[in-house]
Short mmCIF file of C-alpha atoms and ligand atoms in Angstrom, two decimals:
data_model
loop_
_atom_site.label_atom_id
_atom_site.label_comp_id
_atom_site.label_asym_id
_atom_site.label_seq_id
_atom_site.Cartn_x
_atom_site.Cartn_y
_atom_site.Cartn_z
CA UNK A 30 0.00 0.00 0.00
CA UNK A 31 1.30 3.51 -1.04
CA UNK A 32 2.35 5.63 2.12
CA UNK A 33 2.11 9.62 1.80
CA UNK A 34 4.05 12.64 3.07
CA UNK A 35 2.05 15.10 3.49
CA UNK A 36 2.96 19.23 2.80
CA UNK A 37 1.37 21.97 3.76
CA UNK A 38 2.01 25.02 1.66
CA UNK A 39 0.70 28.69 1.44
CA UNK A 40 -2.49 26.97 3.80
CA UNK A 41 -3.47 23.77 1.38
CA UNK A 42 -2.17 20.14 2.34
CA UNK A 43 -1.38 17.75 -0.22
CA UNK A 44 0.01 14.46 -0.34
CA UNK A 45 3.32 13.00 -2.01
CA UNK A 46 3.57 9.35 -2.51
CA UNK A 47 6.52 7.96 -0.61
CA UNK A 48 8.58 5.70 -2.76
CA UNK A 49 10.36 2.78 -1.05
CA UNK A 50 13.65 1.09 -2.00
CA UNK A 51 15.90 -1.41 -0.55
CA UNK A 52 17.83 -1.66 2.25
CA UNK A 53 16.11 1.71 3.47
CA UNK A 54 16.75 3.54 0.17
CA UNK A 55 13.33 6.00 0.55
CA UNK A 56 12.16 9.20 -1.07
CA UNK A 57 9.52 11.09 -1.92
CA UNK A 58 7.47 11.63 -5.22
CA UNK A 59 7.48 15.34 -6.42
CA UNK A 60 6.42 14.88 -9.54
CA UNK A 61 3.26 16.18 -9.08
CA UNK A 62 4.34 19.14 -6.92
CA UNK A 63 4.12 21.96 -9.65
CA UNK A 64 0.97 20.76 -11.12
CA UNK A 65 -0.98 20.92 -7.89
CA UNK A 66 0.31 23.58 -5.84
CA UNK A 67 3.06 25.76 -8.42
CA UNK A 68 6.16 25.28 -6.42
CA UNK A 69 9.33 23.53 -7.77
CA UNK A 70 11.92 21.97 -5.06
CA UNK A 71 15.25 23.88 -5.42
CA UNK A 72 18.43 21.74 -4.68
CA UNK A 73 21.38 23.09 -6.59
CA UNK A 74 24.03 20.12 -7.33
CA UNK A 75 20.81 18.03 -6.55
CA UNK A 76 22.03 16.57 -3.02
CA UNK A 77 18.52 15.55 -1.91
CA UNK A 78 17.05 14.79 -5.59
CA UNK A 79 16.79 11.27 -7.02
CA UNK A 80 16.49 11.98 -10.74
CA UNK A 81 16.13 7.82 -11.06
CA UNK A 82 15.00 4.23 -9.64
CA UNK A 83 17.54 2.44 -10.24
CA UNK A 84 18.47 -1.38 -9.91
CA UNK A 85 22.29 -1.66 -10.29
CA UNK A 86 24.21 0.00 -7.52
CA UNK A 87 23.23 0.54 -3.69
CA UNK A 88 25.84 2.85 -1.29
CA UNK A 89 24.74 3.43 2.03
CA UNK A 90 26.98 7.17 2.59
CA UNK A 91 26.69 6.89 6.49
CA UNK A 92 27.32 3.10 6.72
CA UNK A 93 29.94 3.21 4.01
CA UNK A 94 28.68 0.27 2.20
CA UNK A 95 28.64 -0.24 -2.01
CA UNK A 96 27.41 -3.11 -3.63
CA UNK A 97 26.98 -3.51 -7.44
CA UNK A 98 23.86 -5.25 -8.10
CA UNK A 99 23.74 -6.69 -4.57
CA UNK A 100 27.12 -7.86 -4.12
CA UNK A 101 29.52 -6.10 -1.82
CA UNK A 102 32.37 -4.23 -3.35
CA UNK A 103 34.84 -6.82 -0.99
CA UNK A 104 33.58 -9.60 -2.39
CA UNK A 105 34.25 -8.55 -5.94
CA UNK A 106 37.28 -6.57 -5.22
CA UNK A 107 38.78 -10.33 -3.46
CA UNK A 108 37.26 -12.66 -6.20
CA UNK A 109 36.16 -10.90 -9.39
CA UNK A 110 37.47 -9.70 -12.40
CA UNK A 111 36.71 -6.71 -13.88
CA UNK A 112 35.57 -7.98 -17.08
CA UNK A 113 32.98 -10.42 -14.88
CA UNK A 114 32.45 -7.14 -12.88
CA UNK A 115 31.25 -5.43 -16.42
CA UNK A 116 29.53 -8.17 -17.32
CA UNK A 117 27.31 -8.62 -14.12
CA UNK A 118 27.14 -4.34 -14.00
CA UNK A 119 25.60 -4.69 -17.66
CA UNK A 120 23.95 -7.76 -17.54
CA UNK A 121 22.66 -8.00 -14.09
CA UNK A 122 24.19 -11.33 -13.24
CA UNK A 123 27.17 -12.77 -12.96
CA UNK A 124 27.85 -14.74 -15.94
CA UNK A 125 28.41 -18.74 -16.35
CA UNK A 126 31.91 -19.96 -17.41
CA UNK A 127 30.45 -20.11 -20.78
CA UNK A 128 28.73 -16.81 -20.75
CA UNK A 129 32.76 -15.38 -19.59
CA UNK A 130 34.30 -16.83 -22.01
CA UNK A 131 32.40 -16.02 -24.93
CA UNK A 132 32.78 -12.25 -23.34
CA UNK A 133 36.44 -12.78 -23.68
CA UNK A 134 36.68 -13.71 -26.95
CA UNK A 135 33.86 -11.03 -28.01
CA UNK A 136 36.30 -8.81 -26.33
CA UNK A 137 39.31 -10.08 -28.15
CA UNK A 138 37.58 -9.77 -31.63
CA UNK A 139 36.65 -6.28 -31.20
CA UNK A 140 39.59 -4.80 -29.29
CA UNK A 141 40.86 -3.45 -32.63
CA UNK A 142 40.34 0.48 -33.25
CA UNK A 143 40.20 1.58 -37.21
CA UNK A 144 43.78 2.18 -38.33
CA UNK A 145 42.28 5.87 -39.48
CA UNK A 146 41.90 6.52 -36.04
CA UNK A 147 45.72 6.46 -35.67
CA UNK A 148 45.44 9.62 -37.61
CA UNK A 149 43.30 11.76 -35.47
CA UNK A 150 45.68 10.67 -32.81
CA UNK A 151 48.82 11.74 -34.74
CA UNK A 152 47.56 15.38 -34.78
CA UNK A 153 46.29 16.14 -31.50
CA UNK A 154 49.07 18.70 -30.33
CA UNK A 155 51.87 17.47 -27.91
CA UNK A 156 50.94 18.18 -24.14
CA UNK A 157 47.20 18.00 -24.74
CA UNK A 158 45.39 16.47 -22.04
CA UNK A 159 44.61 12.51 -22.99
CA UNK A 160 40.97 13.61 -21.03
CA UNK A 161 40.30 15.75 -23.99
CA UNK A 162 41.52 12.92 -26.42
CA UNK A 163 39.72 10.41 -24.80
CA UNK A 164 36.04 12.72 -25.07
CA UNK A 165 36.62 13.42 -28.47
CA UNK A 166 37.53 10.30 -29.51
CA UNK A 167 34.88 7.91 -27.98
CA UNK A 168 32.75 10.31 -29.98
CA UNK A 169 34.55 9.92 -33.08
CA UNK A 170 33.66 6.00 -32.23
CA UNK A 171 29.89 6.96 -33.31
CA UNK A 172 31.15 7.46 -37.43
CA UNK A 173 33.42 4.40 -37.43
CA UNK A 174 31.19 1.83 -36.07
CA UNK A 175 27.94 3.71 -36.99
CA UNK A 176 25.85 0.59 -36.81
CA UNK A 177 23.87 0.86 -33.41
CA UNK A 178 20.99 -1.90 -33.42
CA UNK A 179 17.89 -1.51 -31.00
CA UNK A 180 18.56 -5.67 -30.25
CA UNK A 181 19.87 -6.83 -27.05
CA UNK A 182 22.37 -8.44 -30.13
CA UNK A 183 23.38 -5.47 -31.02
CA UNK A 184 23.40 -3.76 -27.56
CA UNK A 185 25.80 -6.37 -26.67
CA UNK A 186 28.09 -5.48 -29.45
CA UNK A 187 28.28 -2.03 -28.77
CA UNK A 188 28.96 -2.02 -25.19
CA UNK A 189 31.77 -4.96 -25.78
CA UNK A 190 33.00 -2.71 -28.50
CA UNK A 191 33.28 0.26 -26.10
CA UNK A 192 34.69 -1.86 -23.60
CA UNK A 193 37.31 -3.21 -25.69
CA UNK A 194 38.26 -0.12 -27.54
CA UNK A 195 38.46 2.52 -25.39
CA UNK A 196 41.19 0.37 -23.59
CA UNK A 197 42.86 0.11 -26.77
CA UNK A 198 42.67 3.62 -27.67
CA UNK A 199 43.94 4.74 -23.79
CA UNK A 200 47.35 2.67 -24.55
CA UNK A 201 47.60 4.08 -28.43
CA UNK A 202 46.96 7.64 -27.31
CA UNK A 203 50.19 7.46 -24.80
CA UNK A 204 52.12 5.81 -27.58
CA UNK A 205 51.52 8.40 -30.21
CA UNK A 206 52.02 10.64 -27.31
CA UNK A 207 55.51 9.32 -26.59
CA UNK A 208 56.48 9.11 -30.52
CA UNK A 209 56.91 5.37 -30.13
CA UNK A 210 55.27 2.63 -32.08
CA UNK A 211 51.80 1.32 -31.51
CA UNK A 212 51.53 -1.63 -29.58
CA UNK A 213 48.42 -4.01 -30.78
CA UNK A 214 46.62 -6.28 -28.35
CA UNK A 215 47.26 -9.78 -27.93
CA UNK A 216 44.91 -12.35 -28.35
CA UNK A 217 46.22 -14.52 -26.05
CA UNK A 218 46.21 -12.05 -23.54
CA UNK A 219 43.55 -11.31 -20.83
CA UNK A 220 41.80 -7.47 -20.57
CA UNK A 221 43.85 -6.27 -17.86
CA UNK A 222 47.27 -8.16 -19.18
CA UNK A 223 46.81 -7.00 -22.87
CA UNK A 224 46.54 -3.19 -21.67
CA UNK A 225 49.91 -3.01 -19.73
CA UNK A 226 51.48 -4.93 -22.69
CA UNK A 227 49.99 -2.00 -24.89
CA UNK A 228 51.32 0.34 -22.87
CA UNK A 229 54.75 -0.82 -21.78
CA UNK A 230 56.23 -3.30 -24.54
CA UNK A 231 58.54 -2.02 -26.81
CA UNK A 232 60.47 -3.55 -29.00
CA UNK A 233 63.79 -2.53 -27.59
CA UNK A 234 62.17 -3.48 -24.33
CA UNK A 235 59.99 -6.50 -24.39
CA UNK A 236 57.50 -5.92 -21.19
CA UNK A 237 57.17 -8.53 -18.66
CA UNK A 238 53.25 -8.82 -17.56
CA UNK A 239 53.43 -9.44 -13.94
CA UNK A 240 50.31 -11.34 -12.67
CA UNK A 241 50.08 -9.21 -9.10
CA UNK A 242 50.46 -5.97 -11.48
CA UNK A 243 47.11 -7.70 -13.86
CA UNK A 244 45.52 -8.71 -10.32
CA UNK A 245 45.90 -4.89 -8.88
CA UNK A 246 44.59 -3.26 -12.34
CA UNK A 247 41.53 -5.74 -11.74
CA UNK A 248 40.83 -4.49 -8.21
CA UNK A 249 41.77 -1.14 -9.74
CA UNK A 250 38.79 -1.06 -12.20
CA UNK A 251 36.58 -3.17 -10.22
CA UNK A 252 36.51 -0.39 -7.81
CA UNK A 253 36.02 2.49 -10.54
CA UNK A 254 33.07 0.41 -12.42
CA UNK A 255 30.21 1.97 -11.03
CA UNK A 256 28.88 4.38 -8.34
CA UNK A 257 25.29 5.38 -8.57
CA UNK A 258 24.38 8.60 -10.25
CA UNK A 259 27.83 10.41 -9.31
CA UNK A 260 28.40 13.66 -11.93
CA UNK A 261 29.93 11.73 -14.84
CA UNK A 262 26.78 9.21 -14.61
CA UNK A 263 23.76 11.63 -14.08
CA UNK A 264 25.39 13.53 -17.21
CA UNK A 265 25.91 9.88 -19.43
CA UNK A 266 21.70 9.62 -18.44
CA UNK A 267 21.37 13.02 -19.03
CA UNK A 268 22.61 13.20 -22.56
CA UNK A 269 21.17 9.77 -23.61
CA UNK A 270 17.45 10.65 -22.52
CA UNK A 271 17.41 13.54 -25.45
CA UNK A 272 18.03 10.43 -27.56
CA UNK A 273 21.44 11.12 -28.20
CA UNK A 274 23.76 7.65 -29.09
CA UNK A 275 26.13 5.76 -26.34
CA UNK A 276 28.99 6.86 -27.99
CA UNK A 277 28.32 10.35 -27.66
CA UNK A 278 26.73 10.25 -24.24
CA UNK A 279 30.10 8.37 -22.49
CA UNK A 280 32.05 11.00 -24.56
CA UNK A 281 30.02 13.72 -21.94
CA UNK A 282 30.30 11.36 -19.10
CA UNK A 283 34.39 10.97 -19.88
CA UNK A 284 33.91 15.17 -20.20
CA UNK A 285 32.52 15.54 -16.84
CA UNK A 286 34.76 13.09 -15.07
CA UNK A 287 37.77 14.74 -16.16
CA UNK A 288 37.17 17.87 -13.58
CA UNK A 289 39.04 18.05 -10.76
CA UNK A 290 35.94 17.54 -7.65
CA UNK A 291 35.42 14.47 -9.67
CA UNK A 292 37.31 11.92 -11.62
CA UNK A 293 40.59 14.63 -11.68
CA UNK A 294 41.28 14.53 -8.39
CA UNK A 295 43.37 11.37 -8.66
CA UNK A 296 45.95 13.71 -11.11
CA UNK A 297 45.36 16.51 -8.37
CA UNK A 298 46.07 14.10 -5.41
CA UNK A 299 49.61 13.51 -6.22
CA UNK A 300 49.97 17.02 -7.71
CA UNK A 301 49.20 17.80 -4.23
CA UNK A 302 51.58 15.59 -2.62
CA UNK A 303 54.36 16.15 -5.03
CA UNK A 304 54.26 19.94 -4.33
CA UNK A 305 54.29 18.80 -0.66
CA UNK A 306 56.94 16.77 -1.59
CA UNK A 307 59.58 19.09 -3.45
CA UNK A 308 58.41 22.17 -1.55
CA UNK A 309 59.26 20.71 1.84
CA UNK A 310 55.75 21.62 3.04
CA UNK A 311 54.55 21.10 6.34
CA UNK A 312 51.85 18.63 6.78
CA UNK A 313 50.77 20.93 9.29
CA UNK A 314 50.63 23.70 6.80
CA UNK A 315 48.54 21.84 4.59
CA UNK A 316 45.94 21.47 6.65
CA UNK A 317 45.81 24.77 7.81
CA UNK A 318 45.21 25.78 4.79
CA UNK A 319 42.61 23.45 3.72
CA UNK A 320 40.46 24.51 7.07
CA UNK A 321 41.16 28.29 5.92
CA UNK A 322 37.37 29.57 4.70
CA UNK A 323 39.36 32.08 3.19
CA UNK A 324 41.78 29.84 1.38
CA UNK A 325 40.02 27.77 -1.97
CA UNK A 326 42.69 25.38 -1.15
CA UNK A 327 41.09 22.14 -0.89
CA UNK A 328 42.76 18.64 0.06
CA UNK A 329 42.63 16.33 -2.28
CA UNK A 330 41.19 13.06 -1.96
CA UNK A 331 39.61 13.93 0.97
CA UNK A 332 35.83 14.17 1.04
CA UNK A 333 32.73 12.83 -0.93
CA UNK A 334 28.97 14.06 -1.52
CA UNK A 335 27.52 10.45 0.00
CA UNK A 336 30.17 9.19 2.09
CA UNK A 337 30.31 10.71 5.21
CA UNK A 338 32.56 8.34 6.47
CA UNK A 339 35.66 6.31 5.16
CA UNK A 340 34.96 5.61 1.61
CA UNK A 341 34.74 1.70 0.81
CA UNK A 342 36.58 1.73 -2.16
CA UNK A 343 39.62 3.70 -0.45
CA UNK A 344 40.13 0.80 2.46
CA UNK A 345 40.61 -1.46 -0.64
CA UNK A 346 42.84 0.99 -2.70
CA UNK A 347 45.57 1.74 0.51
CA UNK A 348 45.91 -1.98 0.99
CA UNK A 349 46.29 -2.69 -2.87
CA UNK A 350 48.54 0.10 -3.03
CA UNK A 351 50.79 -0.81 -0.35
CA UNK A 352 50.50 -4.52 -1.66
CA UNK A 353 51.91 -3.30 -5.01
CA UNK A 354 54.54 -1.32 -4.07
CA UNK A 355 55.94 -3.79 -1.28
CA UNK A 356 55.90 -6.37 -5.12
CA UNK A 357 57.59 -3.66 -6.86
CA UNK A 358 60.07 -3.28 -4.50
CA UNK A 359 59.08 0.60 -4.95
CA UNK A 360 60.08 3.26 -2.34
CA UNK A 361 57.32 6.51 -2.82
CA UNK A 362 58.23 9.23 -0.63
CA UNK A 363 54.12 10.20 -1.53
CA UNK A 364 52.84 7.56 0.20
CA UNK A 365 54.74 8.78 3.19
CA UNK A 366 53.01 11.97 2.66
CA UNK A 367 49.74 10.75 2.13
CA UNK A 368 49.90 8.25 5.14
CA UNK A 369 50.79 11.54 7.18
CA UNK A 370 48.41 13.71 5.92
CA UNK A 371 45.65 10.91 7.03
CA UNK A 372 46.72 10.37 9.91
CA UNK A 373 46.54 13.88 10.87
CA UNK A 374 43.78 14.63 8.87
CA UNK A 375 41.46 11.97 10.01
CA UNK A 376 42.31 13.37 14.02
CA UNK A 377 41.48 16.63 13.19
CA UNK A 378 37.92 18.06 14.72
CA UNK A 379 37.01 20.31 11.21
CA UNK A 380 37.63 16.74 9.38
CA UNK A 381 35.95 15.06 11.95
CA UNK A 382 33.50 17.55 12.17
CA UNK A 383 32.90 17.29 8.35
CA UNK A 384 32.67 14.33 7.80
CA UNK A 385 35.90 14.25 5.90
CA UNK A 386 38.17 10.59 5.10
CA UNK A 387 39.88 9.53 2.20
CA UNK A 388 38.20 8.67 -1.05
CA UNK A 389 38.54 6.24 -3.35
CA UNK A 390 41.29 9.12 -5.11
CA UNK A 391 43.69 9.47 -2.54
CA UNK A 392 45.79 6.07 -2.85
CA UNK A 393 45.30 4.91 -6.14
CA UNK A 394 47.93 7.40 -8.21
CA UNK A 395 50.63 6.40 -5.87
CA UNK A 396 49.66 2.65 -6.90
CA UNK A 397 49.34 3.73 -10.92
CA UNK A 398 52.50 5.76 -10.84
CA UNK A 399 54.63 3.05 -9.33
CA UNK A 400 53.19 0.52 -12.19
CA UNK A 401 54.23 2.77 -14.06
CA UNK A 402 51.35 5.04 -15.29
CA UNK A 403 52.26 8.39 -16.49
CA UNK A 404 49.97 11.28 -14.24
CA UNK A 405 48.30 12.90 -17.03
CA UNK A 406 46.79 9.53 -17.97
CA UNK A 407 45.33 8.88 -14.11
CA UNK A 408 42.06 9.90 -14.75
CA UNK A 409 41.94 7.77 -18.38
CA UNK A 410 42.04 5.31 -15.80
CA UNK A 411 39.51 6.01 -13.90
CA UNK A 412 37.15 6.14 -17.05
CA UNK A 413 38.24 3.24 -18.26
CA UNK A 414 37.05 1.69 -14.88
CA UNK A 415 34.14 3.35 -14.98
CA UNK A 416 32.67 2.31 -18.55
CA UNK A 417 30.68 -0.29 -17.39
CA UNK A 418 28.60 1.88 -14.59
CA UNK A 419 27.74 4.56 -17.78
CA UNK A 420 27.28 1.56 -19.91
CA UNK A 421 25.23 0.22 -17.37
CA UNK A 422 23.35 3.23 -16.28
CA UNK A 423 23.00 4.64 -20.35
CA UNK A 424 20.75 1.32 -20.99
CA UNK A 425 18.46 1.47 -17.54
CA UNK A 426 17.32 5.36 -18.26
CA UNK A 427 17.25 4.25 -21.91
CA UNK A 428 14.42 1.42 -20.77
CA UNK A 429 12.90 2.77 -17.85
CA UNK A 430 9.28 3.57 -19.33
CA UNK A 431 9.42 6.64 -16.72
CA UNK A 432 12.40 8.23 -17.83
CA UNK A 433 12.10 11.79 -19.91
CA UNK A 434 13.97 14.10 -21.42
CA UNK A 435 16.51 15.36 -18.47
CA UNK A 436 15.26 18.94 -18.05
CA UNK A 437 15.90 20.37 -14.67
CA UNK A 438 13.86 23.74 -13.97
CA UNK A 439 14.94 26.90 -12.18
CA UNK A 440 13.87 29.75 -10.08
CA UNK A 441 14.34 32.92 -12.14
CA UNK A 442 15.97 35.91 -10.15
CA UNK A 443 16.71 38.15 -13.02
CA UNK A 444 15.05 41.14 -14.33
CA UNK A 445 10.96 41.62 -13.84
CA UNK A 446 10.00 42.22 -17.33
CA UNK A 447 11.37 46.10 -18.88
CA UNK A 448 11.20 47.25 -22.38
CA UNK A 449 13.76 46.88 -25.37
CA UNK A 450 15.38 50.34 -25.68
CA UNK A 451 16.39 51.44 -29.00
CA UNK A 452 20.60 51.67 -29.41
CA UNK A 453 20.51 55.32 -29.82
CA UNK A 454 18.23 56.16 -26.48
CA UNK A 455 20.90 53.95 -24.72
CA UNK A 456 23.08 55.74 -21.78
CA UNK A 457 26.68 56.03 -23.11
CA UNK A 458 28.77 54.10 -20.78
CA UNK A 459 32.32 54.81 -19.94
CA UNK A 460 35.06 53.10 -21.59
N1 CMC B 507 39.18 19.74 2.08
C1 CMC B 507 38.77 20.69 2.95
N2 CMC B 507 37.46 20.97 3.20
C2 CMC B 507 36.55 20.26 2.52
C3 CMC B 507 36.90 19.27 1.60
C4 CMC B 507 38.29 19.00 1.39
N3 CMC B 507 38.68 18.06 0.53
N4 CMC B 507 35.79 18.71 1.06
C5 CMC B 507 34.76 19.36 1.63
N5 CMC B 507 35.20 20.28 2.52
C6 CMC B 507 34.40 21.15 3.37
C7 CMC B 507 33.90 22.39 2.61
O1 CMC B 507 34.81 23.45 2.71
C8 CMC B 507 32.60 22.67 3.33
O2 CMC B 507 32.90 23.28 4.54
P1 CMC B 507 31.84 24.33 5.24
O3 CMC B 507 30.54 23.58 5.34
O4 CMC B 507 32.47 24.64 6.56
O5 CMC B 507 31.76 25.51 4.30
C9 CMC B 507 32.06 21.26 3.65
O6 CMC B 507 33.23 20.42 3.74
C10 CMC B 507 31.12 20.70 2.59
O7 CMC B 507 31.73 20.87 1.33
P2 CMC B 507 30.93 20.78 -0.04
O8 CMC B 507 31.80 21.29 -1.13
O9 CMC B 507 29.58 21.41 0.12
O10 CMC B 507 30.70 19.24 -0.13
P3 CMC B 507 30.34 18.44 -1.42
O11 CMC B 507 29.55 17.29 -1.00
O12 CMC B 507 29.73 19.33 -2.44
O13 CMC B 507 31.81 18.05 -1.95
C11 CMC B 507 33.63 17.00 -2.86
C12 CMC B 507 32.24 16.80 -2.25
C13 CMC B 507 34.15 15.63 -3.26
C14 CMC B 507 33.50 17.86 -4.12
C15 CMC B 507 34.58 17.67 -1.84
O14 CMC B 507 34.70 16.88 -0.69
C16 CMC B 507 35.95 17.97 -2.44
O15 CMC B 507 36.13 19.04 -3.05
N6 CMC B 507 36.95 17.03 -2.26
C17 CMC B 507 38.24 17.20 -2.90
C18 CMC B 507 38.17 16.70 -4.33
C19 CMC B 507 38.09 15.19 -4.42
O16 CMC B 507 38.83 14.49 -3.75
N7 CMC B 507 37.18 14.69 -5.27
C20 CMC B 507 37.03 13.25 -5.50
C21 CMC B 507 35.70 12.74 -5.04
S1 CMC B 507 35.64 10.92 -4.94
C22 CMC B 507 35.84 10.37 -6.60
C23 CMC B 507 34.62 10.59 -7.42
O17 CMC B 507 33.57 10.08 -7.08
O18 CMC B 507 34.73 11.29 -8.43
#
């Protein structure tokens, strides 16, 4: 039976159904608030607005839990890969052997990108940002492989296609970027394996694919694959519900991620830490800073819009971080920093008082860099990691019979209406 809130507003009561999700998930129903009583809610960078119902990932902010499609992100992180991780995103389910291994090869067959895209590649200029590469060129993806059936068939090929390529294309873009040779994938390599081949063998050099290095890249994008309707996501709906194609939706979704509050903050952590770093910065200092009001300084890594207390993903991302470097052998004076900065961040009363722990960007660039992943290309990572949750999310608003066109409203606080003035009445102003 449907349960109501009721509101009372300028004297009249009405009553807003109360949707109900899992695990305590609740909200209520506005849609009906403008129609009967002329109000709209106002929630600038919607905190308190669900724009969706959606079935694929539950986070609990205060409890600090995540769980794609019902399965806890330690589960998956400890036994999954992230190509089954994609697969059960996408799908729903985890897949069979069979159902994986026909993924795999899919994978394999289509991990190819169209040698003409080498081109576009070769005349980017030197130093631009592989973010910007990466947007334009999953959008370029829409006029090579224009064919985009409404089948589950040919749903399936396009999202294995993304999935495949875009890895591809992240390794080619920091060859070309490098002036070295393109490195093609392997067939008899898996996801994970064929990308650090792409982007480490040479032929001078042949590159040794270490199986912890494959096994922390899978934990790596197992813990980037999805995360409800974060800014990249709720822009990837947002685009797609005007009818616009994948390819160009994930190219907005790759877009948004690449700011700094979001998906850039991995690149900005160890900015952060290297200036710390070859500055000789107190930690102290730092944090003074980041508790000035006066000060935009913020730290970086620190902080989330749900979590208000230590994000999941991060837990997993220290201890795989540590785990590789202790493998590597790999001495990171950053992670001293960083380790620091927690510790006296996280006993601090404004970061206690804020609500303020690490996120899921504050250990893994000190875990890229030491495999060997150049900074510029951190966030590439991340949306690599991430395709599945757009993927994911692009096909739910896509078939959710209650989905629109994305079109949030506003209160207007401009001029009450005036009259055009001819050019030649106009006051002269100053110059
Ligand atoms: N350092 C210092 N103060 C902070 C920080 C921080 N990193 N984050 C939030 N605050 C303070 C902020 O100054 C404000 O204080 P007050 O209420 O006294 O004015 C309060 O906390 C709330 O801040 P907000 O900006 O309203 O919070 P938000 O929910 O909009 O911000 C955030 C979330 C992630 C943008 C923010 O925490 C931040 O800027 N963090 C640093 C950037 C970062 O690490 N981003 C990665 C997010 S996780 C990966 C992903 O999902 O993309």
């Amino acid at each position: 039976m449907t349960k109501y809130a009721k509101l009372t507003i300028d004297g009249k009561e009405i009553e807003l159904p109360i949707i109900e999700g899992v695990d305590g998930d609740k909200g209520i129903d506005i849609r009906l608030l403008r129609q009967k009583t002329g109000f709209i809610t106002y929630d600038p960078g919607y905190g308190n607005t669900g724009s969706c119902k959606s079935a694929i990932t539950y986070m609990d902010g205060e409890r600090g839990i995540l769980r794609y499609r019902g399965i806890p992100i330690e589960d998956l992180a400890e036994h999954s890969s992230f190509v089954e991780t994609s697969y059960l995103l996408i799908n729903g389910e985890l897949p069979t052997r069979d159902e994986l291994n026909r993924t795999s090869v899919q994978l394999n067959d289509h991990s190819l990108v169209h040698e003409d895209m080498q081109n576009f590649y070769q005349h980017f200029p030197r130093g631009s940002h592989p973010m910007g590469i990466l947007s334009a060129m999953v959008n370029a993806l829409r006029s090579f492989y224009p064919e985009l059936l409404n089948t589950d068939e040919g749903f399936e090929q396009t999202f294995l296609r993304l999935l495949s390529k875009v890895r591809t294309m992240a390794a080619l873009s920091y060859k070309i970027s490098r002036g070295h040779r393109v490195e093609y994938p392997r067939p008899d390599y898996t996801y994970c394996a064929n990308f650090l081949n792409m982007m480490f063998n040479t032929p001078v050099k042949p590159y040794m694919v270490r199986k912890e290095l494959v096994r922390a890249l899978n934990v790596f994008w197992i813990l980037h694959a999805d995360h409800e309707q974060n800014c990249s996501t709720a822009v990837v709906r947002s685009v797609g519900s005007a009818q616009t194609n994948i390819y160009a939706s994930i190219s907005a979704g790759v877009s948004a991620l690449w700011g700094y509050l979001h998906g850039g903050a991995n690149q900005a952590v160890i900015q952060m830490l290297s200036e710390i770093h070859e500055k000789g910065v107190k930690i102290e200092d730092v944090i003074k800073r980041a508790k000035d009001k006066n000060d935009p300084f913020r730290l970086m890594g620190f902080g989330h819009r749900v979590y208000k207390t230590y994000d999941p993903r991060a837990k997993i991302m220290k201890k795989n971080c540590h785990e590789v470097l202790n493998r590597l052998n790999y001495q990171d004076p950053l992670l001293d920093i960083a380790l620091e900065l927690e510790q006296i961040a996280t006993s601090d009363p404004y970061f206690n008082d804020h609500n303020l722990y690490p996120n899921v960007d504050f250990y893994s660039g000190i875990m890229l860099r030491a495999m060997g992943i150049p900074t510029n290309m951190f966030t590439v990572m991340f949306a690599i990691g991430r395709l599945p949750g757009w993927i994911a999310q692009w096909r739910e608003n896509m078939t959710d019979p209650e989905q629109r066109l994305a079109r949030p409203r506003q209160v207007y606080t401009g001029y009450a209406p005036r009259p055009y003035i001819p050019i030649e009445d106009r006051e002269p102003v100053e110059c």
